[in-house]
Coordinates of C-alpha atoms (C1' of nucleotides) in Angstrom, one line a residue:
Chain T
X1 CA 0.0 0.0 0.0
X2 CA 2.5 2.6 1.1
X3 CA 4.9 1.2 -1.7
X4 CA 1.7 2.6 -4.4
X5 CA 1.7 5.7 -2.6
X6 CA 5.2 6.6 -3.0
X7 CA 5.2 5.3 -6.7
X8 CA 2.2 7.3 -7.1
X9 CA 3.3 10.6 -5.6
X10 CA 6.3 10.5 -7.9
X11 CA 5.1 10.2 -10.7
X12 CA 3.2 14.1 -9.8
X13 CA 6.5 15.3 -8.0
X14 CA 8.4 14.7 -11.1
X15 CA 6.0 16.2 -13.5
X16 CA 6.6 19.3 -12.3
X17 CA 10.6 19.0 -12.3
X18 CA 12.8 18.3 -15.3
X19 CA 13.3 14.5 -14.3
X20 CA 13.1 11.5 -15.9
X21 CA 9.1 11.5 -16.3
X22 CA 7.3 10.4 -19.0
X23 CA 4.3 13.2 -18.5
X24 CA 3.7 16.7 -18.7
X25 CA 2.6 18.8 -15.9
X26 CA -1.6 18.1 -16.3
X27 CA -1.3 14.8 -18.1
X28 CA -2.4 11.9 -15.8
X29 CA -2.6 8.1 -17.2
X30 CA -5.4 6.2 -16.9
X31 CA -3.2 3.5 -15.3
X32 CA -1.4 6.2 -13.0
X33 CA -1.3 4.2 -9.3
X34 CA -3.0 7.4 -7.8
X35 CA -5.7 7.6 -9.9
X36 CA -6.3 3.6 -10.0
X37 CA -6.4 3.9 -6.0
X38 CA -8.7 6.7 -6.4
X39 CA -11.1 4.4 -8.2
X40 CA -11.0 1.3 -5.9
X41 CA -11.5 3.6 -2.5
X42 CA -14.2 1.9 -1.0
X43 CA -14.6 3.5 2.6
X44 CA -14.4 7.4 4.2
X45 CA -11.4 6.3 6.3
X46 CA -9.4 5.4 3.0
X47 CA -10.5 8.3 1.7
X48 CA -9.6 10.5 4.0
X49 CA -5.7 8.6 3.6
X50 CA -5.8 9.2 0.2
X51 CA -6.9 13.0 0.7
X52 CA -4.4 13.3 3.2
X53 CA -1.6 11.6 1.2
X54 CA -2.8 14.6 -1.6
X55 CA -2.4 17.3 0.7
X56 CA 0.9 16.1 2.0
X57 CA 2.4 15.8 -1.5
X58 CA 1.5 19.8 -1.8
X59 CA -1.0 18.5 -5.0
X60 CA -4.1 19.9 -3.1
X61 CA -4.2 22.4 -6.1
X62 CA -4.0 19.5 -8.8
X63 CA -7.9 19.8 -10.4
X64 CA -7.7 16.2 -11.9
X65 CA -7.2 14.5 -9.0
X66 CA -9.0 16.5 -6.9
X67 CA -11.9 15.9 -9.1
X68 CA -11.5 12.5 -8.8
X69 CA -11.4 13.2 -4.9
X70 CA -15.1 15.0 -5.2
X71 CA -16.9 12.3 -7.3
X72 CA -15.7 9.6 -4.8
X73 CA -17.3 11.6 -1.7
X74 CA -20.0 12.0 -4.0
X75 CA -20.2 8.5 -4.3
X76 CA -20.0 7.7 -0.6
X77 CA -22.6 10.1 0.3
X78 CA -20.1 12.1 1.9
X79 CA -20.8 15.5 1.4
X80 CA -19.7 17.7 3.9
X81 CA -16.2 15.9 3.1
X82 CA -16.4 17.4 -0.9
X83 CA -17.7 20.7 1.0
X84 CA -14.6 20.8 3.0
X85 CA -12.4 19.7 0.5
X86 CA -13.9 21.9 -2.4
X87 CA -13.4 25.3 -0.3
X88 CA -9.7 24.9 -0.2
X89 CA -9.4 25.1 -4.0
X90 CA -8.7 28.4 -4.9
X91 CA -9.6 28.7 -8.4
X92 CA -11.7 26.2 -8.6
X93 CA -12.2 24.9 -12.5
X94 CA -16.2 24.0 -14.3
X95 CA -15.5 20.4 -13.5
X96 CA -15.1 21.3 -9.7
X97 CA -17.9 23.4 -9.3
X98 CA -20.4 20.9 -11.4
X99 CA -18.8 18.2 -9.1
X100 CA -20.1 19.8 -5.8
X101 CA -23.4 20.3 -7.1
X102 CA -23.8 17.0 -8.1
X103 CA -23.0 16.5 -4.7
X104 CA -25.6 18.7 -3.1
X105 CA -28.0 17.8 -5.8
X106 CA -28.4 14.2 -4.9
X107 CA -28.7 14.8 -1.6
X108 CA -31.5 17.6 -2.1
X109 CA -29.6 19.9 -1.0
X110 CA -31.6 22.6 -3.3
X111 CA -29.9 25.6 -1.0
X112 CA -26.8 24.9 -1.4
X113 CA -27.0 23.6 -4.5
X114 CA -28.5 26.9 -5.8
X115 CA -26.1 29.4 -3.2
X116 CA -23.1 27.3 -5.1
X117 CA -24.4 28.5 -8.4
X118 CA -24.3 32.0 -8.0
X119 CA -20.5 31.6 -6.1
X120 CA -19.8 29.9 -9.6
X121 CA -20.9 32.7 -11.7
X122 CA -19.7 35.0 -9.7
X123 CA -16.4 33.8 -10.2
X124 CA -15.1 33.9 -13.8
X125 CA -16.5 30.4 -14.7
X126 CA -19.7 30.2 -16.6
X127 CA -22.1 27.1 -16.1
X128 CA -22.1 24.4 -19.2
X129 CA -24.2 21.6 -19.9
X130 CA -23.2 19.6 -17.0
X131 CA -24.4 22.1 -14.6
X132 CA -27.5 22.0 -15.1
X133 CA -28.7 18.4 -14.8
X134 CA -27.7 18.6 -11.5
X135 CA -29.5 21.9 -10.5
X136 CA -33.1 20.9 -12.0
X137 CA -32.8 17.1 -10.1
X138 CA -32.8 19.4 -7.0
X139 CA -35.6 21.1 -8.3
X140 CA -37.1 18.4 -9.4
X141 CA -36.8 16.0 -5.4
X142 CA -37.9 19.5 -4.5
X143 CA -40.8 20.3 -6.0
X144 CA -39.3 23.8 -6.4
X145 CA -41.0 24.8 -9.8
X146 CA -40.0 28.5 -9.4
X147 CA -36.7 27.8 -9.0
X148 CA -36.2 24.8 -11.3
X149 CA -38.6 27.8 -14.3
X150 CA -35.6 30.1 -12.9
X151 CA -32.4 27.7 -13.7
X152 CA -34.3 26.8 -17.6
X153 CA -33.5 30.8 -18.0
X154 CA -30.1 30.1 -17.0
X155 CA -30.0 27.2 -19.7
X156 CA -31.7 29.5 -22.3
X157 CA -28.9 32.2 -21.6
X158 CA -26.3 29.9 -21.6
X159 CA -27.4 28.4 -24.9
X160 CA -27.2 24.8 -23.8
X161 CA -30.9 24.1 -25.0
X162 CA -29.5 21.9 -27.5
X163 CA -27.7 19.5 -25.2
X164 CA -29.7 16.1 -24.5
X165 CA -28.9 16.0 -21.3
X166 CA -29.7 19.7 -20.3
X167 CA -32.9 19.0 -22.3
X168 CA -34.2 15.6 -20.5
X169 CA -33.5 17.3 -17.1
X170 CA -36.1 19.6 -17.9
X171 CA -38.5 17.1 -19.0
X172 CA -37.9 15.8 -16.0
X173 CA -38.3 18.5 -14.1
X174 CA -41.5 19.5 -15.5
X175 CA -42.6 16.1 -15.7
X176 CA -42.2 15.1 -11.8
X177 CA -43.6 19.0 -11.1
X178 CA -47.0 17.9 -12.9
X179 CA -46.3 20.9 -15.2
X180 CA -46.9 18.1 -18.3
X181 CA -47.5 20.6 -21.0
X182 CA -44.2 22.5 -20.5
X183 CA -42.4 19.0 -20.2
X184 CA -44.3 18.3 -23.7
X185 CA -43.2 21.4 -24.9
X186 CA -39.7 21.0 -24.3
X187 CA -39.7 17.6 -25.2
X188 CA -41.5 18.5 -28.8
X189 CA -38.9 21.1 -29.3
X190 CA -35.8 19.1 -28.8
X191 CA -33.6 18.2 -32.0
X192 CA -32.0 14.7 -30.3
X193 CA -33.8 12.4 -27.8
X194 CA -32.6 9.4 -26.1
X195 CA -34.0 6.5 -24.2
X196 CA -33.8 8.5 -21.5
X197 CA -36.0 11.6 -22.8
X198 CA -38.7 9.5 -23.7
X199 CA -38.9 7.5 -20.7
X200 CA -39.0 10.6 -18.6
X201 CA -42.1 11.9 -20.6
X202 CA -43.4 8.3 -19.9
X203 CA -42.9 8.6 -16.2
X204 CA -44.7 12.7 -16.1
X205 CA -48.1 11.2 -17.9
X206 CA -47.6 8.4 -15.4
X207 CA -47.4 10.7 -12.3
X208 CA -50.9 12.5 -13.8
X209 CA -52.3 8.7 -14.0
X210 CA -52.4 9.8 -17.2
X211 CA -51.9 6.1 -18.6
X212 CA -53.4 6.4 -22.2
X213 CA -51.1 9.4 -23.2
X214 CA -48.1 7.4 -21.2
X215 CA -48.5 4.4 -23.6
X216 CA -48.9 6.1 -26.2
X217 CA -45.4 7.6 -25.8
X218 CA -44.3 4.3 -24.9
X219 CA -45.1 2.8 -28.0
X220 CA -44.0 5.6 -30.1
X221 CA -40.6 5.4 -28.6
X222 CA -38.2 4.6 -31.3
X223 CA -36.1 2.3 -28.7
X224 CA -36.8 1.3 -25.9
X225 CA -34.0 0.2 -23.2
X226 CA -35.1 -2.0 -19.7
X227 CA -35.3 1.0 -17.9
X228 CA -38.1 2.1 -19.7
X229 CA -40.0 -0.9 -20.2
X230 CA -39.6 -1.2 -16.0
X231 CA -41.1 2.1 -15.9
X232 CA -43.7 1.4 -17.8
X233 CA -44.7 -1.7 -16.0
X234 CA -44.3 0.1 -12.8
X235 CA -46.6 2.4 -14.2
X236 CA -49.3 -0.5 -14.1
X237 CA -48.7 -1.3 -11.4
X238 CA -48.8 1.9 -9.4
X239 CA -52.2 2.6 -10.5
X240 CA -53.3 -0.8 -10.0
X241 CA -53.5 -3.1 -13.2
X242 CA -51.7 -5.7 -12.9
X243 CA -53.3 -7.8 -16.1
X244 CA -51.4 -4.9 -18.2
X245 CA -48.3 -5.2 -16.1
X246 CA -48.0 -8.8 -16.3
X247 CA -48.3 -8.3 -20.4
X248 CA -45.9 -6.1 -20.8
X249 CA -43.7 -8.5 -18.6
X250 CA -43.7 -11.1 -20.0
X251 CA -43.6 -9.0 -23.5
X252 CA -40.2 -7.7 -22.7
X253 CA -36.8 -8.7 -24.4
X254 CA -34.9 -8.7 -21.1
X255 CA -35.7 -8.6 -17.6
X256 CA -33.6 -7.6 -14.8
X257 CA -33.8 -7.7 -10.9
X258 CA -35.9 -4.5 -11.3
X259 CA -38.7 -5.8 -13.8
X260 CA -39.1 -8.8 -11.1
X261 CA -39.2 -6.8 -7.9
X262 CA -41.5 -4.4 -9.8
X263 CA -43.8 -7.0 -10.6
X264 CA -43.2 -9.0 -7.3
X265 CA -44.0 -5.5 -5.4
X266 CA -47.4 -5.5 -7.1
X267 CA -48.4 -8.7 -6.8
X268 CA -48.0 -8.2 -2.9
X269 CA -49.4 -5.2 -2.5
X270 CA -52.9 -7.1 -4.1
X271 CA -52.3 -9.6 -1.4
X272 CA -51.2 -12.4 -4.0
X273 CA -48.6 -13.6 -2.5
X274 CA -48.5 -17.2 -4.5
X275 CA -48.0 -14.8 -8.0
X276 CA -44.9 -12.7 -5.3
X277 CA -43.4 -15.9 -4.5
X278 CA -43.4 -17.8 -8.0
X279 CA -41.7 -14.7 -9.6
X280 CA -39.3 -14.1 -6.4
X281 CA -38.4 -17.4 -7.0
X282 CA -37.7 -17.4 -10.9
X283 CA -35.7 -14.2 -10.6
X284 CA -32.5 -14.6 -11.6
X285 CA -30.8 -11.9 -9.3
X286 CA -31.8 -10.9 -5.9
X287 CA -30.8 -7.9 -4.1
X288 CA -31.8 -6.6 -1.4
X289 CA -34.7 -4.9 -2.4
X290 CA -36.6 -8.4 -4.3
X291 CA -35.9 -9.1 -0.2
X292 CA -37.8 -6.3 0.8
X293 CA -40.4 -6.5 -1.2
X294 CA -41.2 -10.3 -0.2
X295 CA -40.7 -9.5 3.6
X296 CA -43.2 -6.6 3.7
X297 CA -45.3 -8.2 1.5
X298 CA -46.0 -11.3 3.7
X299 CA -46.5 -8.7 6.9
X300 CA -48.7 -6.9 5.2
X301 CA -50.8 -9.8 4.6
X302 CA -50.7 -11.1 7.4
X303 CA -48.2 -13.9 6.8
X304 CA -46.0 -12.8 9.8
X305 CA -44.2 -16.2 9.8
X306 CA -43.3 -15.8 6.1
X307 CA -42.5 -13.1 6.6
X308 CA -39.8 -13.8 9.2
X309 CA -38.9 -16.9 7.5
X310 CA -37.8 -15.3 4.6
X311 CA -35.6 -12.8 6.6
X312 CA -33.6 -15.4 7.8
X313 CA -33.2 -16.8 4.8
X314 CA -31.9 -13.2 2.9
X315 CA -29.4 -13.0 6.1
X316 CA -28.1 -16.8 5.6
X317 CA -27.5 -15.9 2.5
X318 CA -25.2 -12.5 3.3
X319 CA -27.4 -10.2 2.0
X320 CA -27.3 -7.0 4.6
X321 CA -30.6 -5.7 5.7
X322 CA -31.6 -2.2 4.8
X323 CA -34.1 -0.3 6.8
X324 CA -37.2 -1.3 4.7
X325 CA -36.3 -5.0 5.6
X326 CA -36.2 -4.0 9.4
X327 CA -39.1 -2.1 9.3
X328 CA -41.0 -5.1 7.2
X329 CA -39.8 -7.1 9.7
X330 CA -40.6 -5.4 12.7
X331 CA -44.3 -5.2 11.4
X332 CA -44.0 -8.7 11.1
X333 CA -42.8 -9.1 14.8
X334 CA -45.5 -6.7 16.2
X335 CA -48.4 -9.4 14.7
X336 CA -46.5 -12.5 16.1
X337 CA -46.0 -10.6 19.5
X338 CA -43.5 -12.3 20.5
X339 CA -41.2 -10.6 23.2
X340 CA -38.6 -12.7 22.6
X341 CA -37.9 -12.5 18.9
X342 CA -38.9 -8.3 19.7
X343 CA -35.9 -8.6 21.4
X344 CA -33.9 -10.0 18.9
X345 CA -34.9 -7.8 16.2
X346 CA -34.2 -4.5 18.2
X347 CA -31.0 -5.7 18.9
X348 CA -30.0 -7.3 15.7
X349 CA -31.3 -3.3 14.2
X350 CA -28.8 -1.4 16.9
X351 CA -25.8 -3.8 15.9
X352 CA -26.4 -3.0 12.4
X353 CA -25.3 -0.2 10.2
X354 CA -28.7 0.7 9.9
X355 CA -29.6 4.4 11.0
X356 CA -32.3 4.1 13.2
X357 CA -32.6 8.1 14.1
X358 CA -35.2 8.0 11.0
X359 CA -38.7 8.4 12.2
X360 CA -40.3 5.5 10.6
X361 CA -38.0 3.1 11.9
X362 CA -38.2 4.4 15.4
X363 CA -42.0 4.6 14.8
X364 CA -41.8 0.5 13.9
X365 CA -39.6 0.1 16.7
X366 CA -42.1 1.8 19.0
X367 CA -45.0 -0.4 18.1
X368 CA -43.4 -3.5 18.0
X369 CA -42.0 -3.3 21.2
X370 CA -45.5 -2.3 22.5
X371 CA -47.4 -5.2 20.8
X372 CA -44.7 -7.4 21.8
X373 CA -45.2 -6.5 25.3
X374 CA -42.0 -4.6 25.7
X375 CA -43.5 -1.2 27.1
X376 CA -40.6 0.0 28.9
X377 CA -38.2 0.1 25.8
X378 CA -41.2 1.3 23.9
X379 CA -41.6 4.0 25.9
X380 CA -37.7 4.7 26.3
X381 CA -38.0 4.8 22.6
X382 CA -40.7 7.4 22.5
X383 CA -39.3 9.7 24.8
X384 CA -36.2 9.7 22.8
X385 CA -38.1 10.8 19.7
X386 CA -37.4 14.7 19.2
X387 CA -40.8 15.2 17.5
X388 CA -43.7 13.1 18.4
X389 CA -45.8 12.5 15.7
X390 CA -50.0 10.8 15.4
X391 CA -48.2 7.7 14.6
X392 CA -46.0 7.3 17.0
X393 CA -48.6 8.5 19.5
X394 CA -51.3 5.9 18.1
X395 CA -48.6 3.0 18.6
X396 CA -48.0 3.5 22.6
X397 CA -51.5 4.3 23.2
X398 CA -52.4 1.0 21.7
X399 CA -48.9 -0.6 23.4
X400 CA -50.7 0.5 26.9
X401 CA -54.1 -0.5 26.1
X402 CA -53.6 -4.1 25.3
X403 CA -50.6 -4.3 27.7
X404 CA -53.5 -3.7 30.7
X405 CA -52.3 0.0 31.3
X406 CA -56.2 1.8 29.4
X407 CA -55.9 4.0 32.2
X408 CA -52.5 5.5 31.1
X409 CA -53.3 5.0 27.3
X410 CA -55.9 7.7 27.5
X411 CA -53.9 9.8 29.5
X412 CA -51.5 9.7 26.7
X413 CA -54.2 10.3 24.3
X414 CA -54.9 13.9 26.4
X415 CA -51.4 14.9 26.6
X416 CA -51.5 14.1 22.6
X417 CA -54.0 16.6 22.3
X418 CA -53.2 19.0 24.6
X419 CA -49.7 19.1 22.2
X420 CA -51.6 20.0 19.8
X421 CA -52.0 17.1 17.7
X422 CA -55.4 16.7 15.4
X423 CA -56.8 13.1 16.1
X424 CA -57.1 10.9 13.2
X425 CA -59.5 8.0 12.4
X426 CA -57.4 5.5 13.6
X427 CA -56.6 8.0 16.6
X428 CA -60.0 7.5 17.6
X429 CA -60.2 3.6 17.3
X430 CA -56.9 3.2 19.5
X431 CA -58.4 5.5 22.0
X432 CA -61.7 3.9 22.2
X433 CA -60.4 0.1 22.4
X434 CA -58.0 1.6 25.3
X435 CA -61.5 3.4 27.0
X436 CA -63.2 -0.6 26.5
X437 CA -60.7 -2.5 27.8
X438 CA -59.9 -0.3 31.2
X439 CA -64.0 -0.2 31.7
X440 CA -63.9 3.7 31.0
X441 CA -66.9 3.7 29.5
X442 CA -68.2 7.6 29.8
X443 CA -64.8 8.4 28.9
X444 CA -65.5 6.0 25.6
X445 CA -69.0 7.9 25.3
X446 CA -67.2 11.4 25.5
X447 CA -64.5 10.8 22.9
X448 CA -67.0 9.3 20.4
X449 CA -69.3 12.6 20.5
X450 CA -66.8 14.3 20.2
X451 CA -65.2 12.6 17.3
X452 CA -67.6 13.7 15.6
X453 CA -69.1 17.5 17.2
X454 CA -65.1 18.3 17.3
X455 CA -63.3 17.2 14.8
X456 CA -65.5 16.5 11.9
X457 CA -65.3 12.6 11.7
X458 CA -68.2 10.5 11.5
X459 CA -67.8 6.9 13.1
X460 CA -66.8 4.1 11.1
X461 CA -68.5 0.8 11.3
X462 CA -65.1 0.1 13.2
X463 CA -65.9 3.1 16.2
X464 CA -69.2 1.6 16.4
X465 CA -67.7 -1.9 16.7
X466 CA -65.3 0.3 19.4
X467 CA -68.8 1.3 21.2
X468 CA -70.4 -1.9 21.0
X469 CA -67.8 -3.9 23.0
X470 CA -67.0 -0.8 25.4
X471 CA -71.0 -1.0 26.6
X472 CA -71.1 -4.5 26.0
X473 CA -68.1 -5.6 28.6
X474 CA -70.1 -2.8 30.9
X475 CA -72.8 -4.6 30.8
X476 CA -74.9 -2.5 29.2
X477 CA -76.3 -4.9 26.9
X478 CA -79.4 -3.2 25.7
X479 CA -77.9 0.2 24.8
X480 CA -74.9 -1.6 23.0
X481 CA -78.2 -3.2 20.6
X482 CA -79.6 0.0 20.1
X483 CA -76.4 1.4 19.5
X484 CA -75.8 -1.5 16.5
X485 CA -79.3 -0.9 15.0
X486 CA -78.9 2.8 14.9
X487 CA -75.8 2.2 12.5
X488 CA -75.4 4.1 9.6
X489 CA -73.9 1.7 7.8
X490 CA -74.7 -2.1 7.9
X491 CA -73.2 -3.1 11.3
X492 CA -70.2 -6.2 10.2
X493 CA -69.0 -8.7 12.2
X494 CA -66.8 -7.0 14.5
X495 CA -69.9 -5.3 15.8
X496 CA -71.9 -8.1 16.1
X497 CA -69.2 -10.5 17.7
X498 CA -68.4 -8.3 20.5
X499 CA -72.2 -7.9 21.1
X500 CA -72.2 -11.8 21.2
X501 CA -69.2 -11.4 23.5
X502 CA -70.8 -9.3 26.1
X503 CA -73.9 -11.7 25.6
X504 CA -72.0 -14.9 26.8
X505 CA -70.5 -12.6 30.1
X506 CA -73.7 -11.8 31.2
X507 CA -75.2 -15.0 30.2
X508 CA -77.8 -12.8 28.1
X509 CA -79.3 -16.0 26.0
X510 CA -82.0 -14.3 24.4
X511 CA -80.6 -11.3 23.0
X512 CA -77.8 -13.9 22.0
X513 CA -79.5 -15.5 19.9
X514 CA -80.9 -12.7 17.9
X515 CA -77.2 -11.2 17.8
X516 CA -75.9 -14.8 16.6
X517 CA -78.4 -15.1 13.6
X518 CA -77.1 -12.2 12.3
X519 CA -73.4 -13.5 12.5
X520 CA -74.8 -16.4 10.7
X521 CA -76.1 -14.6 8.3
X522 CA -72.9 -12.4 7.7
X523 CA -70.4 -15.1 8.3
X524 CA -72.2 -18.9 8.2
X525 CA -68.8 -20.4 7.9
X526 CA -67.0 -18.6 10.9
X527 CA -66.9 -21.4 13.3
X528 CA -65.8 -18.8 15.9
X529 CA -69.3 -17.5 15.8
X530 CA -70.4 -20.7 16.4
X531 CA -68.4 -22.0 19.2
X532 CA -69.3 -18.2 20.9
X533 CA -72.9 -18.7 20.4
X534 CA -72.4 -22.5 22.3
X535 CA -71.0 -20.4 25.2
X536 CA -73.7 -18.2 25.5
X537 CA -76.1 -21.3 25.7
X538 CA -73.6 -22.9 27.8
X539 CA -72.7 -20.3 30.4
X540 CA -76.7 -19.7 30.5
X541 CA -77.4 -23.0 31.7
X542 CA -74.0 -23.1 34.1
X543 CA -76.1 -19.7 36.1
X544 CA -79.7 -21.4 35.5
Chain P
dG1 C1' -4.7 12.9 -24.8
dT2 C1' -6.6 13.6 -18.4
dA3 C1' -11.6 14.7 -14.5
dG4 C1' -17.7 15.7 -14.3
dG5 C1' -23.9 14.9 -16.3
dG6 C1' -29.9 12.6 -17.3
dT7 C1' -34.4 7.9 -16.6
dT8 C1' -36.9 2.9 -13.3
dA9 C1' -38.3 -0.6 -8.2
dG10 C1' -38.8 -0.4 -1.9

DNA sequence: GTAGGGTTAG
């Protein structure tokens, strides 16, 4: 390693003398040892040698290699590094500046990005047609359409219209904005299009749902690369059509891991995990995303042992977790409710690489710990969050409800809304199941008027289901009938069954049986019903 | 002659 180094550094030290080098002073091989270990730098530490070793050799001015330098932090995410390292260059050149907004512009960094454009032209450098794809991405992540309609001046001054690049970033950027026409416009006006053009006007019809004028682009396009053909199949997907989808599919030349995790994605978002599974399994390639997609997909439907199955299959198989894995299967924990495996999750997510400051994986981490039965690291958890959010609120009011604590799950809820939180729909159902299962039943009575006198929301059949079991457990069988036949809506099951519930506590045969001939008529198969209805008799004649 | 840019899935 050091041996490179010193080979490496010569090469530059001599350049500049009258030695025995081969180059002049700016010309760098492609095979230079410098260069070749700029390319293989994997990690911040061995960039940060490398940087070091730059500095050292008094080549901290050299704009090759510390362009190479930038486009690695760039590539490392590590942009505070380029920052640092771009403000010691003095003059910097175009390909430094368009280097730190590339930078800035992938990370959104629409501020900066934009500040480090008028630095640029306020130096003697003028912008060129690398600058600006960068610029309108930030836009674009942004949403900033007066700013991205600002920088397509810039482009018109500069003149770089022309440039297919500089043109499909402002397809792009009109396209994601919803500003179609003025995508259309530019895209009708350009002289050369790519793949990438036309795909990009694909995508902005797609965001509109407009799907007839997307396939109609789609077929027009004079080539068609896999990127496209993923989009548009993603397309189908995302607005639900998965008959179109599959065509297309199966239709395409060649597939990679993205066509399959597309289509994978979509099938278990429609619940069909067989169709997820039989392409999962088919695909050629896995990374960790086809992972993802499988592992969310059984949690969300339910298939919680799937779910974790398939985890520890990706992780035998040395495939590192991202945080949509965790969070999949943390989801997946919370339905199982096992403390045990809770516990080995959360720990398993610490060790990892994985950043769990982001709010949706502490928010997962909340409510699996509380459904798992783990309030005090739940709790821990939430007090750590700097901003408490419905969400988070919603998963330890639940956590204390069915961990025995209703008492101190509508506290919670008060202290939500006394921070100034607007109650949701769900909101509402956590809070009344917490009210039903600590026997607060005027409490349950108050927040239901009030759900909707206060806020606007009128009960779902689930609130009433909420209502029926909170006056039901209290005994109050007669008002928790009324309450079902005043529905709104045809009462379901849920309403019914915890009516039959409160029947077989209080040994209320009669009204029992009236309750179980609707279940019977809603659900005839549910042998739950069934063996409730047998308790009801049962528990009547144990009291007679 | 050397260095930098755009589109897709969670």
């Amino acid at each position: 390693m050091t041996l490179i180094l010193r080979r490496a550094s010569s090469s530059f030290r001599s350049s500049s003398s009258s030695s025995s080098d081969n180059y002049p002073l700016h010309y760098q091989p492609p095979s230079s040892p410098l260069s070749s270990l700029l390319s293989s730098c994997k990690s911040l530490r061995h960039l940060q040698h490398l940087h070091a070793h730059i500095v050292r050799k008094g080549l901290h001015q050299h704009h090759i290699l510390i362009s190479q330098l930038l486009s690695l932090c760039n590539s490392l995410s590590e942009t505070r590094y380029a920052t640092s390292i771009f403000n010691h260059v003095s003059h910097p050149n175009i390909y430094l500046w368009n280097s730190i907004l590339k930078g800035y512009s992938e990370k959104s960094f629409l501020f900066d990005a934009i500040s480090v454009f008028k630095r640029m032209k306020q130096s003697d450098v003028s912008p060129d047609c690398f600058t600006f794809p960068s610029l309108l991405k930030a836009c674009s992540q942004e949403g900033a359409i007066r700013v991205g309609a600002a920088v397509h001046c810039a482009v018109l001054r500069c003149g770089v219209e022309v440039d297919v690049f500089v043109g499909t970033g402002l397809v792009d950027f009109y396209g994601k904005c919803r500003e179609i026409e003025d995508a259309r416009k530019v895209f009708d006006g350009m002289r050369e299009r790519n793949e990438v053009t036309w795909t990009a006007m694909v995508v902005g019809y797609v965001n509109l749902g407009e799907m007839g004028c997307a396939r109609e682009m789609f077929d027009r396009m004079p080539n068609k690369n896999v990127v496209s053909w993923n989009a548009m199949i993603g397309a189908y997907v995302k607005w639900g059509d998965l008959i179109n989808a599959r065509k297309l599919f199966d239709e395409m030349p060649e597939r990679n891991v993205v066509s399959f995790t597309t289509m994978i994605d979509g099938y278990a978002k429609a619940g069909d995990m067989a169709s997820a599974r039989f392409l999962f399994d088919q695909s050629p390639e896995r990374d960790v995303v086809a992972w993802s997609a499988m592992i969310s997909g059984y949690a969300q439907n339910g298939q919680s042992n799937e779910a974790v199955k398939i985890f520890h299959e990706m992780h035998s198989q040395n495939v590192r977790p991202d945080e949509f894995v965790m969070v999949g299967l943390m989801s997946a924990c919370s339905q199982v409710g096992s403390s045990e495996l809770a516990k080995w999750v959360d720990t398993f997510a610490s060790q990892s690489s994985i950043n769990l400051d982001q709010v949706h994986v502490i928010a997962a981490l909340i409510d699996m710990n509380a459904k798992c039965g783990n309030m005090e690291r739940a709790m821990h958890l939430f007090e750590k969050l700097p901003k408490r959010d419905l969400i988070s609120y919603c998963s330890m009011i639940q956590g204390l409800s069915i961990n025995g604590s209703g008492a101190k799950a509508v506290g919670l809820f008060k202290q939500m809304q006394e921070e100034g939180l607007t109650p949701d729909t769900v909101a509402f159902t956590v809070v009344l199941t917490a009210c039903s299962h600590a026997g607060l039943v005027e409490e349950g009575c108050r927040y239901f008027m009030s759900m909707k006198n206060d806020y606007g929301i009128n009960p779902s059949s689930d609130h009433y289901a909420c209502m029926v079991d909170l006056l039901g457990r209290a005994g109050r069988l007669k008002e928790a009938y009324g309450l079902i036949k005043s529905m709104p809506m045809e009462p379901q099951a849920g309403a019914w069954g915890a009516l039959l519930g409160a029947c077989r506590l209080y040994g209320n045969i009669g009204l029992g049986e009236i309750v179980a001939r609707h279940l019977f008529d809603l659900e005839p198969h549910n042998a739950a019903s069934m063996t409730l209805m047998c308790q009801v008799v049962l528990n009547n004649e144990c009291i007679g």
